[in-house]
Amino acid sequence: MALRPVDLARAAGISTQQVRNHLDAGVLPPAGRSPTGYRVLTERHRDALLTYRALGRGYGWEAARTVMRAVHEGREGAALAAVDEAHAAAHAQRLALAATAEALEAVAGHPPDTVPRSGLLVGELAARLGVRPSALRVWEAAGLLAPARTTDRYRLYSAADVRDARLVAMLRQARYPLPSIKPIMDRFRESGGTEALRRAVVDREAELARRTRVMLAAASALDRYLDRYPAEPA
């Protein structure tokens, strides 16, 4: 059945220009031309577009483009490898989150770091945490840290500041965005305990679970597409 770009656009909830862009980018299979020069689109193009949209929601748009281009270039192995890579990354995030949960409990319940009475300078704290000094400045700008200042305007980090910086570093390693870390740190400072941090980990676990379900739906969509339209070797 012949379809128009507008038919695909309506099916996917996007603009006709986006459909044309996807055709040009190889996200959709090549389209022939009618005698009058119009693109000849079929159900396969619609199915490819819907599969791409499912992949984008599950794996991100860059990965979705990589997968669909590989499929339409006859490189099914490369497409499946990209899917495996996305699932491996999600699994790595789960492992990192579990490790972070343990570390957060340990750090939050641990006595303050041994810090000179004068405090640590930004470079000294960065070296202790294994981060760049610029990261500490970014965290401060985001309201996550509030070190004191010397008369020369140098930052000085107390034992409490070092503890907070450790917690921020661990949350960043678990891929928490800075805006999400601030309320966690605020609650931690207010309560002086680990309950806020536990809730953050639980929320992150739920987020990963939701994303995994979307990824499974995307993988199912790709499987159906490959069954219906087997990739032809290039």
PDB file of C-alpha atoms in Angstrom:
ATOM      1  CA  MET A   1       0.000   0.000   0.000  1.00  0.00           C
ATOM      2  CA  ALA A   2       1.414   3.366  -1.016  1.00  0.00           C
ATOM      3  CA  LEU A   3       1.820   5.888   1.797  1.00  0.00           C
ATOM      4  CA  ARG A   4       2.631   9.579   1.873  1.00  0.00           C
ATOM      5  CA  PRO A   5       5.105  11.323   4.198  1.00  0.00           C
ATOM      6  CA  VAL A   6       2.125  12.841   6.003  1.00  0.00           C
ATOM      7  CA  ASP A   7       0.754   9.349   6.690  1.00  0.00           C
ATOM      8  CA  LEU A   8       4.011   8.360   8.393  1.00  0.00           C
ATOM      9  CA  ALA A   9       4.139  11.662  10.249  1.00  0.00           C
ATOM     10  CA  ARG A  10       0.665  11.124  11.667  1.00  0.00           C
ATOM     11  CA  ALA A  11       1.423   7.536  12.655  1.00  0.00           C
ATOM     12  CA  ALA A  12       4.505   8.632  14.637  1.00  0.00           C
ATOM     13  CA  GLY A  13       3.282  12.009  15.850  1.00  0.00           C
ATOM     14  CA  ILE A  14       6.041  13.983  14.130  1.00  0.00           C
ATOM     15  CA  SER A  15       6.294  16.448  11.260  1.00  0.00           C
ATOM     16  CA  THR A  16       6.575  15.525   7.593  1.00  0.00           C
ATOM     17  CA  GLN A  17       9.946  17.287   7.529  1.00  0.00           C
ATOM     18  CA  GLN A  18      11.194  14.924  10.214  1.00  0.00           C
ATOM     19  CA  VAL A  19      10.055  11.992   8.079  1.00  0.00           C
ATOM     20  CA  ARG A  20      12.095  13.370   5.181  1.00  0.00           C
ATOM     21  CA  ASN A  21      15.063  13.899   7.481  1.00  0.00           C
ATOM     22  CA  HIS A  22      14.870  10.294   8.671  1.00  0.00           C
ATOM     23  CA  LEU A  23      14.779   9.092   5.070  1.00  0.00           C
ATOM     24  CA  ASP A  24      17.868  11.137   4.240  1.00  0.00           C
ATOM     25  CA  ALA A  25      19.666   9.925   7.379  1.00  0.00           C
ATOM     26  CA  GLY A  26      19.113   6.231   6.619  1.00  0.00           C
ATOM     27  CA  VAL A  27      16.871   5.707   9.623  1.00  0.00           C
ATOM     28  CA  LEU A  28      14.220   4.530   7.163  1.00  0.00           C
ATOM     29  CA  PRO A  29      14.890   2.223   4.215  1.00  0.00           C
ATOM     30  CA  PRO A  30      15.568   3.879   0.853  1.00  0.00           C
ATOM     31  CA  ALA A  31      12.462   5.110  -0.937  1.00  0.00           C
ATOM     32  CA  GLY A  32      11.870   4.972  -4.655  1.00  0.00           C
ATOM     33  CA  ARG A  33      10.402   7.786  -6.700  1.00  0.00           C
ATOM     34  CA  SER A  34       7.191   7.941  -8.667  1.00  0.00           C
ATOM     35  CA  PRO A  35       7.234   9.056 -12.331  1.00  0.00           C
ATOM     36  CA  THR A  36       6.326  12.517 -11.063  1.00  0.00           C
ATOM     37  CA  GLY A  37       9.225  12.574  -8.579  1.00  0.00           C
ATOM     38  CA  TYR A  38       7.365  11.912  -5.340  1.00  0.00           C
ATOM     39  CA  ARG A  39       8.825   9.486  -2.782  1.00  0.00           C
ATOM     40  CA  VAL A  40       7.213   6.061  -2.848  1.00  0.00           C
ATOM     41  CA  LEU A  41       6.641   4.970   0.746  1.00  0.00           C
ATOM     42  CA  THR A  42       5.243   1.660   1.991  1.00  0.00           C
ATOM     43  CA  GLU A  43       4.205  -0.070   5.180  1.00  0.00           C
ATOM     44  CA  ARG A  44       7.843  -0.980   5.711  1.00  0.00           C
ATOM     45  CA  HIS A  45       8.736   2.699   5.990  1.00  0.00           C
ATOM     46  CA  ARG A  46       5.963   3.192   8.543  1.00  0.00           C
ATOM     47  CA  ASP A  47       7.091   0.139  10.518  1.00  0.00           C
ATOM     48  CA  ALA A  48      10.703   1.331  10.398  1.00  0.00           C
ATOM     49  CA  LEU A  49       9.692   4.730  11.706  1.00  0.00           C
ATOM     50  CA  LEU A  50       7.670   3.281  14.574  1.00  0.00           C
ATOM     51  CA  THR A  51      10.534   0.922  15.414  1.00  0.00           C
ATOM     52  CA  TYR A  52      12.966   3.828  15.414  1.00  0.00           C
ATOM     53  CA  ARG A  53      10.710   5.795  17.736  1.00  0.00           C
ATOM     54  CA  ALA A  54      10.512   2.841  20.135  1.00  0.00           C
ATOM     55  CA  LEU A  55      14.293   2.451  20.048  1.00  0.00           C
ATOM     56  CA  GLY A  56      14.773   6.155  20.707  1.00  0.00           C
ATOM     57  CA  ARG A  57      12.595   6.031  23.798  1.00  0.00           C
ATOM     58  CA  GLY A  58      14.447   2.979  25.093  1.00  0.00           C
ATOM     59  CA  TYR A  59      18.057   3.523  24.074  1.00  0.00           C
ATOM     60  CA  GLY A  60      18.282   7.184  23.149  1.00  0.00           C
ATOM     61  CA  TRP A  61      18.099   8.739  19.714  1.00  0.00           C
ATOM     62  CA  GLU A  62      21.762   8.391  18.799  1.00  0.00           C
ATOM     63  CA  ALA A  63      21.725   4.655  19.515  1.00  0.00           C
ATOM     64  CA  ALA A  64      18.407   4.320  17.683  1.00  0.00           C
ATOM     65  CA  ARG A  65      19.894   5.936  14.573  1.00  0.00           C
ATOM     66  CA  THR A  66      22.916   3.646  14.766  1.00  0.00           C
ATOM     67  CA  VAL A  67      20.705   0.551  14.996  1.00  0.00           C
ATOM     68  CA  MET A  68      18.339   1.446  12.165  1.00  0.00           C
ATOM     69  CA  ARG A  69      21.100   2.578   9.833  1.00  0.00           C
ATOM     70  CA  ALA A  70      22.927  -0.699  10.412  1.00  0.00           C
ATOM     71  CA  VAL A  71      19.757  -2.688   9.731  1.00  0.00           C
ATOM     72  CA  HIS A  72      19.096  -0.881   6.467  1.00  0.00           C
ATOM     73  CA  GLU A  73      22.729  -1.261   5.418  1.00  0.00           C
ATOM     74  CA  GLY A  74      22.477  -5.019   5.842  1.00  0.00           C
ATOM     75  CA  ARG A  75      24.602  -5.083   9.013  1.00  0.00           C
ATOM     76  CA  GLU A  76      22.278  -6.825  11.420  1.00  0.00           C
ATOM     77  CA  GLY A  77      25.173  -7.930  13.634  1.00  0.00           C
ATOM     78  CA  ALA A  78      26.235  -4.324  14.162  1.00  0.00           C
ATOM     79  CA  ALA A  79      22.661  -3.356  14.997  1.00  0.00           C
ATOM     80  CA  LEU A  80      22.356  -6.081  17.605  1.00  0.00           C
ATOM     81  CA  ALA A  81      25.766  -5.185  19.028  1.00  0.00           C
ATOM     82  CA  ALA A  82      24.517  -1.632  19.608  1.00  0.00           C
ATOM     83  CA  VAL A  83      21.513  -3.032  21.460  1.00  0.00           C
ATOM     84  CA  ASP A  84      23.766  -5.249  23.580  1.00  0.00           C
ATOM     85  CA  GLU A  85      25.952  -2.253  24.380  1.00  0.00           C
ATOM     86  CA  ALA A  86      22.953  -0.294  25.658  1.00  0.00           C
ATOM     87  CA  HIS A  87      21.850  -3.163  27.896  1.00  0.00           C
ATOM     88  CA  ALA A  88      25.391  -3.613  29.173  1.00  0.00           C
ATOM     89  CA  ALA A  89      25.541   0.089  30.041  1.00  0.00           C
ATOM     90  CA  ALA A  90      22.259  -0.181  31.953  1.00  0.00           C
ATOM     91  CA  HIS A  91      23.596  -3.187  33.853  1.00  0.00           C
ATOM     92  CA  ALA A  92      26.773  -1.274  34.685  1.00  0.00           C
ATOM     93  CA  GLN A  93      24.628   1.536  36.087  1.00  0.00           C
ATOM     94  CA  ARG A  94      22.837  -0.956  38.316  1.00  0.00           C
ATOM     95  CA  LEU A  95      26.146  -2.309  39.619  1.00  0.00           C
ATOM     96  CA  ALA A  96      27.433   1.218  40.178  1.00  0.00           C
ATOM     97  CA  LEU A  97      24.256   2.142  42.037  1.00  0.00           C
ATOM     98  CA  ALA A  98      24.558  -0.869  44.325  1.00  0.00           C
ATOM     99  CA  ALA A  99      28.171  -0.004  45.069  1.00  0.00           C
ATOM    100  CA  THR A 100      27.234   3.628  45.615  1.00  0.00           C
ATOM    101  CA  ALA A 101      24.488   2.657  48.061  1.00  0.00           C
ATOM    102  CA  GLU A 102      27.012   0.758  50.153  1.00  0.00           C
ATOM    103  CA  ALA A 103      29.554   3.550  49.938  1.00  0.00           C
ATOM    104  CA  LEU A 104      27.009   6.217  50.850  1.00  0.00           C
ATOM    105  CA  GLU A 105      26.047   4.346  53.986  1.00  0.00           C
ATOM    106  CA  ALA A 106      29.696   3.931  54.907  1.00  0.00           C
ATOM    107  CA  VAL A 107      30.631   7.549  54.275  1.00  0.00           C
ATOM    108  CA  ALA A 108      27.516   9.049  55.822  1.00  0.00           C
ATOM    109  CA  GLY A 109      27.962   7.025  58.997  1.00  0.00           C
ATOM    110  CA  HIS A 110      31.721   7.409  59.149  1.00  0.00           C
ATOM    111  CA  PRO A 111      33.422   9.941  61.401  1.00  0.00           C
ATOM    112  CA  PRO A 112      34.568  13.069  59.545  1.00  0.00           C
ATOM    113  CA  ASP A 113      37.766  12.842  57.522  1.00  0.00           C
ATOM    114  CA  THR A 114      40.950  13.821  59.225  1.00  0.00           C
ATOM    115  CA  VAL A 115      41.524  17.325  57.949  1.00  0.00           C
ATOM    116  CA  PRO A 116      44.117  19.896  59.025  1.00  0.00           C
ATOM    117  CA  ARG A 117      42.699  22.560  61.305  1.00  0.00           C
ATOM    118  CA  SER A 118      43.328  25.109  58.589  1.00  0.00           C
ATOM    119  CA  GLY A 119      41.300  23.033  56.122  1.00  0.00           C
ATOM    120  CA  LEU A 120      42.072  21.720  52.644  1.00  0.00           C
ATOM    121  CA  LEU A 121      42.641  23.811  49.557  1.00  0.00           C
ATOM    122  CA  VAL A 122      40.698  22.985  46.407  1.00  0.00           C
ATOM    123  CA  GLY A 123      43.603  21.134  44.789  1.00  0.00           C
ATOM    124  CA  GLU A 124      44.217  19.081  47.915  1.00  0.00           C
ATOM    125  CA  LEU A 125      40.584  18.031  48.191  1.00  0.00           C
ATOM    126  CA  ALA A 126      40.406  17.263  44.468  1.00  0.00           C
ATOM    127  CA  ALA A 127      43.430  14.975  44.803  1.00  0.00           C
ATOM    128  CA  ARG A 128      41.910  13.256  47.829  1.00  0.00           C
ATOM    129  CA  LEU A 129      38.656  12.565  45.951  1.00  0.00           C
ATOM    130  CA  GLY A 130      40.226  11.812  42.565  1.00  0.00           C
ATOM    131  CA  VAL A 131      38.338  14.570  40.752  1.00  0.00           C
ATOM    132  CA  ARG A 132      39.339  17.740  38.949  1.00  0.00           C
ATOM    133  CA  PRO A 133      39.422  21.022  40.889  1.00  0.00           C
ATOM    134  CA  SER A 134      37.010  22.387  38.302  1.00  0.00           C
ATOM    135  CA  ALA A 135      34.450  19.770  39.399  1.00  0.00           C
ATOM    136  CA  LEU A 136      34.521  21.118  42.947  1.00  0.00           C
ATOM    137  CA  ARG A 137      33.953  24.624  41.627  1.00  0.00           C
ATOM    138  CA  VAL A 138      31.002  23.421  39.551  1.00  0.00           C
ATOM    139  CA  TRP A 139      29.509  21.670  42.575  1.00  0.00           C
ATOM    140  CA  GLU A 140      29.896  24.839  44.607  1.00  0.00           C
ATOM    141  CA  ALA A 141      28.198  26.897  41.888  1.00  0.00           C
ATOM    142  CA  ALA A 142      25.319  24.386  41.964  1.00  0.00           C
ATOM    143  CA  GLY A 143      24.905  24.923  45.701  1.00  0.00           C
ATOM    144  CA  LEU A 144      26.205  21.493  46.695  1.00  0.00           C
ATOM    145  CA  LEU A 145      29.270  22.733  48.580  1.00  0.00           C
ATOM    146  CA  ALA A 146      29.875  25.902  50.570  1.00  0.00           C
ATOM    147  CA  PRO A 147      33.536  26.100  51.589  1.00  0.00           C
ATOM    148  CA  ALA A 148      34.895  28.964  53.623  1.00  0.00           C
ATOM    149  CA  ARG A 149      37.238  31.516  52.077  1.00  0.00           C
ATOM    150  CA  THR A 150      40.568  32.856  53.204  1.00  0.00           C
ATOM    151  CA  THR A 151      41.277  36.544  53.212  1.00  0.00           C
ATOM    152  CA  ASP A 152      42.910  35.934  49.818  1.00  0.00           C
ATOM    153  CA  ARG A 153      39.661  34.345  48.604  1.00  0.00           C
ATOM    154  CA  TYR A 154      41.093  30.826  48.485  1.00  0.00           C
ATOM    155  CA  ARG A 155      38.587  28.058  49.188  1.00  0.00           C
ATOM    156  CA  LEU A 156      39.099  26.141  52.425  1.00  0.00           C
ATOM    157  CA  TYR A 157      37.283  22.847  52.973  1.00  0.00           C
ATOM    158  CA  SER A 158      36.533  21.652  56.498  1.00  0.00           C
ATOM    159  CA  ALA A 159      35.994  18.042  57.542  1.00  0.00           C
ATOM    160  CA  ALA A 160      32.237  18.459  56.991  1.00  0.00           C
ATOM    161  CA  ASP A 161      32.895  19.917  53.538  1.00  0.00           C
ATOM    162  CA  VAL A 162      35.068  16.909  52.690  1.00  0.00           C
ATOM    163  CA  ARG A 163      32.296  14.557  53.788  1.00  0.00           C
ATOM    164  CA  ASP A 164      29.774  16.412  51.644  1.00  0.00           C
ATOM    165  CA  ALA A 165      32.135  16.406  48.674  1.00  0.00           C
ATOM    166  CA  ARG A 166      32.577  12.648  49.006  1.00  0.00           C
ATOM    167  CA  LEU A 167      28.833  12.149  48.940  1.00  0.00           C
ATOM    168  CA  VAL A 168      28.456  14.379  45.885  1.00  0.00           C
ATOM    169  CA  ALA A 169      31.259  12.520  44.101  1.00  0.00           C
ATOM    170  CA  MET A 170      29.596   9.180  44.741  1.00  0.00           C
ATOM    171  CA  LEU A 171      26.207  10.410  43.568  1.00  0.00           C
ATOM    172  CA  ARG A 172      27.803  11.799  40.421  1.00  0.00           C
ATOM    173  CA  GLN A 173      29.461   8.431  39.792  1.00  0.00           C
ATOM    174  CA  ALA A 174      25.969   6.926  39.945  1.00  0.00           C
ATOM    175  CA  ARG A 175      24.941   9.441  37.241  1.00  0.00           C
ATOM    176  CA  TYR A 176      22.747  11.646  39.361  1.00  0.00           C
ATOM    177  CA  PRO A 177      22.330  15.048  37.682  1.00  0.00           C
ATOM    178  CA  LEU A 178      23.379  18.057  39.722  1.00  0.00           C
ATOM    179  CA  PRO A 179      19.818  19.417  40.159  1.00  0.00           C
ATOM    180  CA  SER A 180      18.775  16.079  41.689  1.00  0.00           C
ATOM    181  CA  ILE A 181      21.707  16.046  44.109  1.00  0.00           C
ATOM    182  CA  LYS A 182      20.962  19.404  45.725  1.00  0.00           C
ATOM    183  CA  PRO A 183      17.733  18.406  47.524  1.00  0.00           C
ATOM    184  CA  ILE A 184      19.440  15.192  48.643  1.00  0.00           C
ATOM    185  CA  MET A 185      22.323  17.122  50.165  1.00  0.00           C
ATOM    186  CA  ASP A 186      19.956  19.664  51.707  1.00  0.00           C
ATOM    187  CA  ARG A 187      17.948  16.890  53.369  1.00  0.00           C
ATOM    188  CA  PHE A 188      21.122  15.168  54.499  1.00  0.00           C
ATOM    189  CA  ARG A 189      22.440  18.318  56.152  1.00  0.00           C
ATOM    190  CA  GLU A 190      19.081  19.005  57.790  1.00  0.00           C
ATOM    191  CA  SER A 191      18.621  15.486  59.117  1.00  0.00           C
ATOM    192  CA  GLY A 192      22.257  14.627  59.709  1.00  0.00           C
ATOM    193  CA  GLY A 193      21.427  11.076  58.657  1.00  0.00           C
ATOM    194  CA  THR A 194      21.320   8.771  55.694  1.00  0.00           C
ATOM    195  CA  GLU A 195      17.552   8.505  55.146  1.00  0.00           C
ATOM    196  CA  ALA A 196      17.564  11.071  52.320  1.00  0.00           C
ATOM    197  CA  LEU A 197      20.380   9.190  50.655  1.00  0.00           C
ATOM    198  CA  ARG A 198      18.548   5.900  50.981  1.00  0.00           C
ATOM    199  CA  ARG A 199      15.489   7.443  49.335  1.00  0.00           C
ATOM    200  CA  ALA A 200      17.669   8.756  46.510  1.00  0.00           C
ATOM    201  CA  VAL A 201      19.017   5.281  45.835  1.00  0.00           C
ATOM    202  CA  VAL A 202      15.519   3.769  45.925  1.00  0.00           C
ATOM    203  CA  ASP A 203      14.278   6.422  43.493  1.00  0.00           C
ATOM    204  CA  ARG A 204      17.196   5.755  41.175  1.00  0.00           C
ATOM    205  CA  GLU A 205      16.515   2.005  41.285  1.00  0.00           C
ATOM    206  CA  ALA A 206      12.897   2.655  40.317  1.00  0.00           C
ATOM    207  CA  GLU A 207      14.026   4.905  37.475  1.00  0.00           C
ATOM    208  CA  LEU A 208      16.364   2.203  36.153  1.00  0.00           C
ATOM    209  CA  ALA A 209      13.572  -0.362  36.390  1.00  0.00           C
ATOM    210  CA  ARG A 210      11.244   1.862  34.367  1.00  0.00           C
ATOM    211  CA  ARG A 211      13.927   2.451  31.763  1.00  0.00           C
ATOM    212  CA  THR A 212      14.628  -1.280  31.495  1.00  0.00           C
ATOM    213  CA  ARG A 213      10.965  -1.928  30.744  1.00  0.00           C
ATOM    214  CA  VAL A 214      11.073   0.683  27.969  1.00  0.00           C
ATOM    215  CA  MET A 215      14.257  -0.906  26.628  1.00  0.00           C
ATOM    216  CA  LEU A 216      12.566  -4.307  26.566  1.00  0.00           C
ATOM    217  CA  ALA A 217       9.670  -2.822  24.600  1.00  0.00           C
ATOM    218  CA  ALA A 218      12.177  -1.308  22.163  1.00  0.00           C
ATOM    219  CA  ALA A 219      13.985  -4.617  21.732  1.00  0.00           C
ATOM    220  CA  SER A 220      10.659  -6.337  21.051  1.00  0.00           C
ATOM    221  CA  ALA A 221       9.821  -3.745  18.393  1.00  0.00           C
ATOM    222  CA  LEU A 222      13.185  -4.293  16.718  1.00  0.00           C
ATOM    223  CA  ASP A 223      12.731  -8.075  16.846  1.00  0.00           C
ATOM    224  CA  ARG A 224       9.340  -7.792  15.137  1.00  0.00           C
ATOM    225  CA  TYR A 225      10.794  -5.511  12.471  1.00  0.00           C
ATOM    226  CA  LEU A 226      13.689  -7.869  11.747  1.00  0.00           C
ATOM    227  CA  ASP A 227      11.306 -10.831  11.550  1.00  0.00           C
ATOM    228  CA  ARG A 228       9.116  -9.033   9.057  1.00  0.00           C
ATOM    229  CA  TYR A 229      11.931  -7.409   7.085  1.00  0.00           C
ATOM    230  CA  PRO A 230      15.103  -9.499   7.375  1.00  0.00           C
ATOM    231  CA  ALA A 231      18.246  -7.473   6.817  1.00  0.00           C
ATOM    232  CA  GLU A 232      19.824  -8.096   3.461  1.00  0.00           C
ATOM    233  CA  PRO A 233      23.635  -8.336   3.539  1.00  0.00           C
ATOM    234  CA  ALA A 234      25.295  -5.289   1.984  1.00  0.00           C
TER     235      ALA A 234
END
